[in-house]
Short mmCIF file of N, CA and C in Angstrom, two decimals:
data_model
loop_
_atom_site.label_atom_id
_atom_site.label_comp_id
_atom_site.label_asym_id
_atom_site.label_seq_id
_atom_site.Cartn_x
_atom_site.Cartn_y
_atom_site.Cartn_z
N UNK A 117 -9.75 -27.09 11.33
CA UNK A 117 -10.40 -26.13 10.82
C UNK A 117 -8.84 -26.28 9.96
N UNK A 118 -7.64 -25.76 10.07
CA UNK A 118 -6.69 -25.79 9.74
C UNK A 118 -6.82 -26.54 8.08
N UNK A 119 -6.82 -28.10 8.35
CA UNK A 119 -7.60 -29.01 7.06
C UNK A 119 -8.90 -27.86 6.06
N UNK A 120 -9.78 -27.31 6.84
CA UNK A 120 -10.29 -26.79 6.04
C UNK A 120 -10.00 -25.54 5.18
N UNK A 121 -8.35 -24.70 5.49
CA UNK A 121 -8.73 -23.71 5.42
C UNK A 121 -6.99 -24.79 4.22
N UNK A 122 -6.78 -25.88 3.87
CA UNK A 122 -5.36 -26.01 3.18
C UNK A 122 -6.87 -26.43 2.01
N UNK A 123 -8.14 -26.85 2.34
CA UNK A 123 -8.66 -27.84 1.12
C UNK A 123 -9.26 -26.32 0.31
N UNK A 124 -9.88 -25.58 0.97
CA UNK A 124 -10.17 -23.70 -0.02
C UNK A 124 -9.33 -23.51 -0.55
N UNK A 125 -8.20 -23.14 0.30
CA UNK A 125 -6.98 -22.74 -0.76
C UNK A 125 -6.54 -23.17 -1.91
N UNK A 126 -6.67 -24.33 -1.87
CA UNK A 126 -6.56 -25.81 -3.23
C UNK A 126 -7.56 -24.77 -4.07
N UNK A 127 -8.69 -24.95 -3.35
CA UNK A 127 -9.89 -25.13 -4.51
C UNK A 127 -9.95 -23.80 -5.19
N UNK A 128 -9.08 -22.72 -3.83
CA UNK A 128 -9.11 -21.12 -4.79
C UNK A 128 -8.18 -21.29 -6.07
N UNK A 129 -6.75 -21.41 -5.61
CA UNK A 129 -5.33 -20.94 -5.79
C UNK A 129 -4.69 -22.31 -6.52
N UNK A 130 -4.92 -23.10 -6.49
CA UNK A 130 -4.51 -24.66 -7.40
C UNK A 130 -3.41 -24.77 -7.07
N UNK A 131 -3.53 -24.39 -5.39
CA UNK A 131 -1.86 -25.10 -4.68
C UNK A 131 -1.86 -26.05 -3.83
N UNK A 132 -1.69 -26.51 -3.40
CA UNK A 132 -2.14 -28.45 -2.63
C UNK A 132 -0.64 -27.73 -1.27
N UNK A 133 -0.71 -27.04 -0.13
CA UNK A 133 -1.36 -26.86 0.76
C UNK A 133 0.29 -28.04 1.74
N UNK A 134 0.74 -28.09 2.44
CA UNK A 134 1.65 -29.24 3.09
C UNK A 134 1.14 -29.16 4.82
N UNK A 135 0.76 -29.55 5.43
CA UNK A 135 0.22 -29.21 6.73
C UNK A 135 0.99 -28.79 7.79
N UNK A 136 2.20 -30.24 7.80
CA UNK A 136 2.96 -30.66 8.72
C UNK A 136 4.32 -29.61 8.49
N UNK A 137 4.07 -28.81 7.41
CA UNK A 137 5.39 -28.00 7.22
C UNK A 137 4.76 -26.20 7.31
N UNK A 138 3.74 -26.57 8.11
CA UNK A 138 2.42 -24.78 8.26
C UNK A 138 3.03 -24.93 9.54
N UNK A 139 3.95 -23.80 9.62
CA UNK A 139 3.73 -23.51 11.36
C UNK A 139 3.86 -21.74 11.74
N UNK A 140 3.57 -21.66 13.38
CA UNK A 140 3.61 -19.78 13.15
C UNK A 140 4.25 -19.54 13.83
N UNK A 141 5.27 -18.71 13.00
CA UNK A 141 6.55 -17.93 13.11
C UNK A 141 5.96 -15.75 13.82
N UNK A 142 5.66 -16.05 14.44
CA UNK A 142 5.48 -14.35 15.15
C UNK A 142 6.47 -13.54 14.74
N UNK A 143 8.12 -13.98 13.85
CA UNK A 143 8.34 -12.87 13.52
C UNK A 143 8.52 -12.01 12.47
N UNK A 144 8.33 -13.19 11.84
CA UNK A 144 8.44 -12.88 10.62
C UNK A 144 6.47 -12.98 10.02
N UNK A 145 5.79 -13.03 10.67
CA UNK A 145 4.40 -12.49 10.99
C UNK A 145 4.44 -11.17 10.79
N UNK A 146 5.25 -10.08 12.11
CA UNK A 146 5.40 -9.20 12.81
C UNK A 146 6.44 -8.48 11.30
N UNK A 147 7.14 -8.74 10.78
CA UNK A 147 7.98 -8.46 9.50
C UNK A 147 6.30 -7.91 8.09
N UNK A 148 6.63 -8.77 7.96
CA UNK A 148 5.94 -9.19 6.84
C UNK A 148 4.26 -8.00 7.48
N UNK A 149 4.50 -8.49 8.23
CA UNK A 149 2.96 -6.41 8.44
C UNK A 149 2.98 -5.56 8.77
N UNK A 150 4.30 -5.37 9.05
CA UNK A 150 5.15 -3.18 8.74
C UNK A 150 5.57 -3.41 8.00
N UNK A 151 5.70 -4.36 6.94
CA UNK A 151 6.53 -4.52 5.60
C UNK A 151 5.06 -3.83 5.00
N UNK A 152 4.22 -4.50 4.83
CA UNK A 152 2.45 -3.72 4.08
C UNK A 152 1.80 -3.16 4.36
N UNK A 153 1.79 -2.92 5.91
CA UNK A 153 1.26 -1.31 6.08
C UNK A 153 2.08 -0.07 6.60
N UNK A 154 3.15 -0.53 6.04
CA UNK A 154 3.95 0.85 5.51
C UNK A 154 4.08 0.97 3.61
N UNK A 155 3.83 -0.53 3.53
CA UNK A 155 4.21 0.51 1.70
C UNK A 155 2.62 0.28 1.37
N UNK A 156 1.75 0.31 2.17
CA UNK A 156 -0.11 0.58 1.60
C UNK A 156 0.22 2.06 2.17
N UNK A 157 1.13 2.88 3.88
CA UNK A 157 1.12 4.06 3.67
C UNK A 157 1.47 4.63 2.25
N UNK A 158 3.13 4.22 2.17
CA UNK A 158 3.37 4.98 1.10
C UNK A 158 2.27 5.28 -0.34
N UNK A 159 1.93 3.96 -0.76
CA UNK A 159 1.38 4.66 -2.41
C UNK A 159 -0.67 4.36 -1.84
N UNK A 160 -1.08 4.88 -1.14
CA UNK A 160 -2.34 5.87 -0.52
C UNK A 160 -1.59 7.09 -0.50
N UNK A 161 0.04 7.55 -0.96
CA UNK A 161 0.02 9.10 -0.41
C UNK A 161 -0.64 9.87 -1.54
N UNK A 162 -0.84 10.65 -1.38
CA UNK A 162 -1.67 11.78 -3.03
C UNK A 162 -0.48 12.52 -3.27
N UNK A 163 -0.19 12.72 -4.74
CA UNK A 163 1.21 12.64 -5.00
C UNK A 163 1.54 14.20 -5.42
N UNK A 164 -0.16 13.89 -5.76
CA UNK A 164 -0.33 15.60 -6.91
C UNK A 164 -0.95 16.92 -5.52
N UNK A 165 0.61 17.04 -4.70
CA UNK A 165 0.46 18.05 -4.21
C UNK A 165 -0.19 18.88 -4.53
N UNK A 166 -1.00 20.22 -4.04
CA UNK A 166 -1.10 21.90 -4.52
C UNK A 166 0.26 22.26 -3.81
N UNK A 167 0.16 23.40 -4.38
CA UNK A 167 1.43 24.69 -4.19
C UNK A 167 0.55 25.97 -3.82
N UNK A 168 0.97 26.12 -2.58
CA UNK A 168 0.79 28.05 -2.62
C UNK A 168 1.82 28.78 -3.16
N UNK A 169 0.76 29.65 -3.48
CA UNK A 169 2.04 30.60 -4.35
C UNK A 169 1.25 32.38 -3.37
N UNK A 170 2.31 33.08 -3.52
CA UNK A 170 1.76 34.65 -2.27
C UNK A 170 2.26 35.87 -3.27
N UNK A 171 1.52 35.82 -4.22
CA UNK A 171 0.72 37.85 -5.53
C UNK A 171 1.52 38.44 -4.67
N UNK A 172 1.94 39.50 -5.03
CA UNK A 172 2.39 40.59 -4.46
C UNK A 172 1.92 41.98 -5.56
N UNK A 173 1.92 41.90 -6.78
CA UNK A 173 1.33 42.00 -7.44
C UNK A 173 0.95 41.75 -8.47
N UNK A 174 0.24 42.66 -9.51
CA UNK A 174 -0.85 42.10 -10.61
C UNK A 174 -0.03 41.43 -11.92
N UNK A 175 1.34 41.67 -11.99
CA UNK A 175 1.69 40.88 -13.11
C UNK A 175 2.03 40.35 -12.11
N UNK A 176 2.22 39.68 -11.28
CA UNK A 176 3.05 38.30 -11.24
C UNK A 176 1.35 37.42 -11.27
N UNK A 177 0.53 38.28 -10.66
CA UNK A 177 -1.59 37.09 -10.72
C UNK A 177 -0.89 37.11 -12.34
N UNK A 178 -0.77 37.80 -12.84
CA UNK A 178 -1.37 37.54 -14.81
C UNK A 178 -0.43 36.34 -14.55
N UNK A 179 1.10 36.48 -14.70
CA UNK A 179 2.53 35.60 -14.87
C UNK A 179 1.89 34.24 -14.37
N UNK A 180 1.24 34.14 -13.04
CA UNK A 180 1.15 32.96 -12.56
C UNK A 180 0.13 32.39 -13.16
N UNK A 181 -1.53 33.27 -13.53
CA UNK A 181 -2.52 32.16 -14.40
C UNK A 181 -2.30 31.74 -15.39
N UNK A 182 -0.99 32.69 -16.20
CA UNK A 182 -1.14 32.02 -18.28
C UNK A 182 -0.58 31.29 -17.42
N UNK A 183 0.65 31.11 -16.43
CA UNK A 183 1.44 29.61 -16.68
C UNK A 183 1.35 28.58 -15.46
N UNK A 184 0.35 26.94 -16.58
CA UNK A 184 0.19 26.11 -15.91
C UNK A 184 1.25 25.29 -14.69
#
């Protein structure tokens, strides 16, 4: 499975991986996963949030409607 992955990676990306240099590192994997999930959440945020305003008088309402 590992050699097949290395072969497919080289075909797709054009980068030759060295099997003896590939090792599992659970700590690094966890940190990378946390960073990617955090960025995904940050980039997925809606930046165009609406604003709620209470209007008690007609002139204030007209002013708010005229000024986007």
